[in-house]
PDB file of C-alpha atoms in Angstrom:
ATOM      1  CA  MET A   1      31.213  31.959 -11.515  1.00 37.00           C
ATOM      2  CA  LEU A   2      32.783  28.980  -9.994  1.00 39.00           C
ATOM      3  CA  SER A   3      33.201  26.930 -13.274  1.00 38.00           C
ATOM      4  CA  SER A   4      35.754  29.720 -14.169  1.00 37.00           C
ATOM      5  CA  VAL A   5      37.914  28.840 -11.370  1.00 38.00           C
ATOM      6  CA  ARG A   6      40.874  26.952 -13.133  1.00 35.00           C
ATOM      7  CA  ASN A   7      44.635  26.697 -13.010  1.00 36.00           C
ATOM      8  CA  CYS A   8      45.030  27.686  -9.433  1.00 36.00           C
ATOM      9  CA  GLN A   9      42.743  30.614  -9.719  1.00 35.00           C
ATOM     10  CA  THR A  10      41.959  32.026  -6.304  1.00 33.00           C
ATOM     11  CA  ILE A  11      38.734  32.023  -4.126  1.00 36.00           C
ATOM     12  CA  PHE A  12      37.939  34.698  -1.844  1.00 31.00           C
ATOM     13  CA  LEU A  13      35.501  33.644   0.760  1.00 32.00           C
ATOM     14  CA  THR A  14      33.842  36.902   1.969  1.00 28.00           C
ATOM     15  CA  SER A  15      30.299  36.900   3.731  1.00 28.00           C
ATOM     16  CA  ALA A  16      29.704  33.604   2.148  1.00 30.00           C
ATOM     17  CA  ILE A  17      29.955  35.129  -1.421  1.00 29.00           C
ATOM     18  CA  LEU A  18      32.543  33.597  -3.698  1.00 35.00           C
ATOM     19  CA  HIS A  19      34.591  35.703  -6.058  1.00 34.00           C
ATOM     20  CA  SER A  20      36.978  34.203  -8.425  1.00 34.00           C
ATOM     21  CA  HIS A  21      40.221  35.890  -9.443  1.00 33.00           C
ATOM     22  CA  GLN A  22      43.197  35.066 -11.764  1.00 32.00           C
ATOM     23  CA  ARG A  23      46.312  34.409  -9.536  1.00 33.00           C
ATOM     24  CA  CYS A  24      47.360  33.021  -6.416  1.00 36.00           C
ATOM     25  CA  VAL A  25      48.444  35.544  -3.707  1.00 35.00           C
ATOM     26  CA  SER A  26      48.739  35.706   0.169  1.00 31.00           C
ATOM     27  CA  THR A  27      46.023  35.331   2.792  1.00 33.00           C
ATOM     28  CA  PRO A  28      43.056  35.506   2.776  1.00 37.00           C
ATOM     29  CA  VAL A  29      43.168  33.920  -0.573  1.00 40.00           C
ATOM     30  CA  LEU A  30      42.846  30.083  -0.947  1.00 43.00           C
ATOM     31  CA  CYS A  31      43.959  28.238  -3.914  1.00 47.00           C
ATOM     32  CA  PRO A  32      42.435  24.715  -3.335  1.00 47.00           C
ATOM     33  CA  GLN A  33      44.653  23.010  -5.808  1.00 45.00           C
ATOM     34  CA  GLU A  34      47.617  24.211  -3.929  1.00 45.00           C
ATOM     35  CA  PHE A  35      46.625  24.341  -0.239  1.00 50.00           C
ATOM     36  CA  GLY A  36      44.294  21.528  -0.362  1.00 52.00           C
ATOM     37  CA  VAL A  37      41.064  20.527   1.060  1.00 58.00           C
ATOM     38  CA  ILE A  38      41.743  21.385   4.787  1.00 52.00           C
ATOM     39  CA  SER A  39      41.973  25.123   3.977  1.00 49.00           C
ATOM     40  CA  LEU A  40      38.805  24.964   1.840  1.00 54.00           C
ATOM     41  CA  LEU A  41      36.863  23.057   4.567  1.00 55.00           C
ATOM     42  CA  HIS A  42      37.716  25.338   7.243  1.00 49.00           C
ATOM     43  CA  SER A  43      36.626  28.323   5.255  1.00 43.00           C
ATOM     44  CA  ILE A  44      33.054  27.053   4.464  1.00 45.00           C
ATOM     45  CA  SER A  45      30.499  26.241   7.042  1.00 43.00           C
ATOM     46  CA  SER A  46      29.990  22.620   8.126  1.00 51.00           C
ATOM     47  CA  MET A  47      26.540  22.595   6.469  1.00 58.00           C
ATOM     48  CA  GLU A  48      26.941  25.144   3.607  1.00 52.00           C
ATOM     49  CA  ASN A  49      25.241  23.899   0.530  1.00 60.00           C
ATOM     50  CA  GLY A  50      23.638  21.394   2.652  1.00 69.00           C
ATOM     51  CA  ARG A  51      26.546  19.242   2.606  1.00 72.00           C
ATOM     52  CA  PRO A  52      27.145  17.177   5.800  1.00 78.00           C
ATOM     53  CA  PRO A  53      30.684  17.994   7.620  1.00 86.00           C
ATOM     54  CA  ASP A  54      31.732  14.286   7.279  1.00 91.00           C
ATOM     55  CA  PRO A  55      32.540  13.078   4.052  1.00 95.00           C
ATOM     56  CA  ALA A  56      31.340   9.692   4.848  1.00 96.00           C
ATOM     57  CA  ASP A  57      27.967  11.065   4.993  1.00 95.00           C
ATOM     58  CA  TRP A  58      28.115  12.866   1.546  1.00 96.00           C
ATOM     59  CA  ALA A  59      25.919  11.653  -1.224  1.00 97.00           C
ATOM     60  CA  VAL A  60      27.114  11.397  -4.777  1.00 97.00           C
ATOM     61  CA  MET A  61      25.953  14.990  -5.639  1.00 97.00           C
ATOM     62  CA  ASP A  62      27.771  16.262  -2.341  1.00 96.00           C
ATOM     63  CA  VAL A  63      31.003  14.840  -3.733  1.00 97.00           C
ATOM     64  CA  VAL A  64      30.253  16.218  -7.264  1.00 98.00           C
ATOM     65  CA  ASN A  65      29.578  19.797  -5.756  1.00 96.00           C
ATOM     66  CA  TYR A  66      32.696  19.632  -3.632  1.00 97.00           C
ATOM     67  CA  PHE A  67      34.872  19.191  -6.664  1.00 98.00           C
ATOM     68  CA  ARG A  68      32.986  21.840  -8.715  1.00 97.00           C
ATOM     69  CA  MET A  69      33.644  24.278  -5.710  1.00 96.00           C
ATOM     70  CA  ALA A  70      37.231  23.154  -5.666  1.00 97.00           C
ATOM     71  CA  GLY A  71      37.648  24.309  -9.307  1.00 97.00           C
ATOM     72  CA  PHE A  72      37.274  20.744 -10.864  1.00 98.00           C
ATOM     73  CA  GLU A  73      34.095  21.447 -12.825  1.00 96.00           C
ATOM     74  CA  GLU A  74      34.922  19.266 -15.867  1.00 96.00           C
ATOM     75  CA  GLN A  75      36.279  16.441 -13.538  1.00 98.00           C
ATOM     76  CA  ALA A  76      33.200  16.590 -11.239  1.00 98.00           C
ATOM     77  CA  SER A  77      31.093  14.652 -13.740  1.00 97.00           C
ATOM     78  CA  ALA A  78      33.275  11.618 -13.607  1.00 98.00           C
ATOM     79  CA  PHE A  79      32.511  11.194  -9.922  1.00 98.00           C
ATOM     80  CA  GLN A  80      28.766  11.194 -10.670  1.00 98.00           C
ATOM     81  CA  GLU A  81      29.186   8.878 -13.625  1.00 97.00           C
ATOM     82  CA  GLN A  82      30.999   6.354 -11.380  1.00 98.00           C
ATOM     83  CA  GLU A  83      28.481   6.987  -8.602  1.00 98.00           C
ATOM     84  CA  ILE A  84      31.147   7.951  -6.113  1.00 98.00           C
ATOM     85  CA  ASP A  85      29.536   9.040  -2.830  1.00 98.00           C
ATOM     86  CA  GLY A  86      31.409   9.944   0.314  1.00 97.00           C
ATOM     87  CA  LYS A  87      32.240   6.553   1.634  1.00 98.00           C
ATOM     88  CA  SER A  88      33.397   5.556  -1.795  1.00 98.00           C
ATOM     89  CA  LEU A  89      35.449   8.584  -2.014  1.00 98.00           C
ATOM     90  CA  LEU A  90      37.203   7.737   1.266  1.00 98.00           C
ATOM     91  CA  LEU A  91      38.062   4.460  -0.062  1.00 98.00           C
ATOM     92  CA  MET A  92      39.685   5.507  -3.220  1.00 98.00           C
ATOM     93  CA  THR A  93      43.554   4.825  -3.994  1.00 98.00           C
ATOM     94  CA  ARG A  94      45.689   6.850  -5.825  1.00 98.00           C
ATOM     95  CA  ASN A  95      45.387   4.495  -8.733  1.00 98.00           C
ATOM     96  CA  ASP A  96      41.647   4.578  -8.633  1.00 98.00           C
ATOM     97  CA  VAL A  97      41.780   8.338  -9.067  1.00 98.00           C
ATOM     98  CA  LEU A  98      44.422   8.184 -11.781  1.00 97.00           C
ATOM     99  CA  THR A  99      43.132   5.467 -13.767  1.00 97.00           C
ATOM    100  CA  GLY A 100      39.484   4.340 -12.716  1.00 96.00           C
ATOM    101  CA  LEU A 101      37.863   7.873 -13.240  1.00 97.00           C
ATOM    102  CA  GLN A 102      39.550   8.182 -16.777  1.00 96.00           C
ATOM    103  CA  LEU A 103      40.602  11.913 -16.215  1.00 98.00           C
ATOM    104  CA  LYS A 104      43.644  13.717 -17.544  1.00 97.00           C
ATOM    105  CA  LEU A 105      46.631  13.117 -15.487  1.00 98.00           C
ATOM    106  CA  GLY A 106      47.261  16.623 -14.261  1.00 98.00           C
ATOM    107  CA  PRO A 107      43.882  17.275 -12.703  1.00 98.00           C
ATOM    108  CA  ALA A 108      43.643  13.664 -11.399  1.00 98.00           C
ATOM    109  CA  LEU A 109      47.006  13.979  -9.557  1.00 98.00           C
ATOM    110  CA  LYS A 110      45.887  17.513  -7.856  1.00 98.00           C
ATOM    111  CA  ILE A 111      42.395  15.827  -7.081  1.00 98.00           C
ATOM    112  CA  TYR A 112      44.023  12.866  -5.108  1.00 98.00           C
ATOM    113  CA  GLU A 113      47.133  14.854  -3.677  1.00 98.00           C
ATOM    114  CA  TYR A 114      45.178  18.092  -2.620  1.00 98.00           C
ATOM    115  CA  HIS A 115      41.450  16.652  -2.098  1.00 98.00           C
ATOM    116  CA  VAL A 116      41.017  12.895  -1.663  1.00 98.00           C
ATOM    117  CA  LYS A 117      44.187  12.246   0.463  1.00 98.00           C
ATOM    118  CA  PRO A 118      43.726  15.005   2.798  1.00 97.00           C
ATOM    119  CA  LEU A 119      39.991  14.185   3.187  1.00 96.00           C
ATOM    120  CA  GLN A 120      40.822  10.585   4.180  1.00 97.00           C
ATOM    121  CA  THR A 121      43.471  11.883   6.567  1.00 95.00           C
ATOM    122  CA  LYS A 122      40.948  14.204   8.161  1.00 93.00           C
ATOM    123  CA  HIS A 123      38.336  11.524   8.358  1.00 94.00           C
ATOM    124  CA  LEU A 124      40.701   8.997   9.904  1.00 92.00           C
ATOM    125  CA  LYS A 125      41.914  11.585  12.683  1.00 90.00           C
ATOM    126  CA  HIS A 126      38.352  12.407  13.634  1.00 87.00           C
ATOM    127  CA  ASN A 127      37.270   8.915  13.784  1.00 88.00           C
ATOM    128  CA  SER A 128      40.233   7.520  15.671  1.00 84.00           C
ATOM    129  CA  SER A 129      39.936   9.873  18.477  1.00 70.00           C
TER     130      SER A 129
END
């Protein structure tokens, strides 16, 4: 079901069951590509799918599964091929995502702007306090 989440299709989070739909509309719908990682992370319990809450603690498969859940099924394999774990993900630059992963430009921009950058910001805020 999650692999069908593409082009800003919506994700309803209801009783830990994910339902995908065609268009982005208003609350309680999340569109991860537009609203970013913060909304997605707030809607998922901290240990759902066995993934630790701090991205620095994510294994490679946690990163892969995160991007699959966010609707980037095809692009998620690039993180596995390049062995990107949570610590590596938090160190990635815009250029790393746009060129180093050899992804199409559109998805790469969305991955960086709506997911990698907000994860980095959230991690820095939690660790600088």
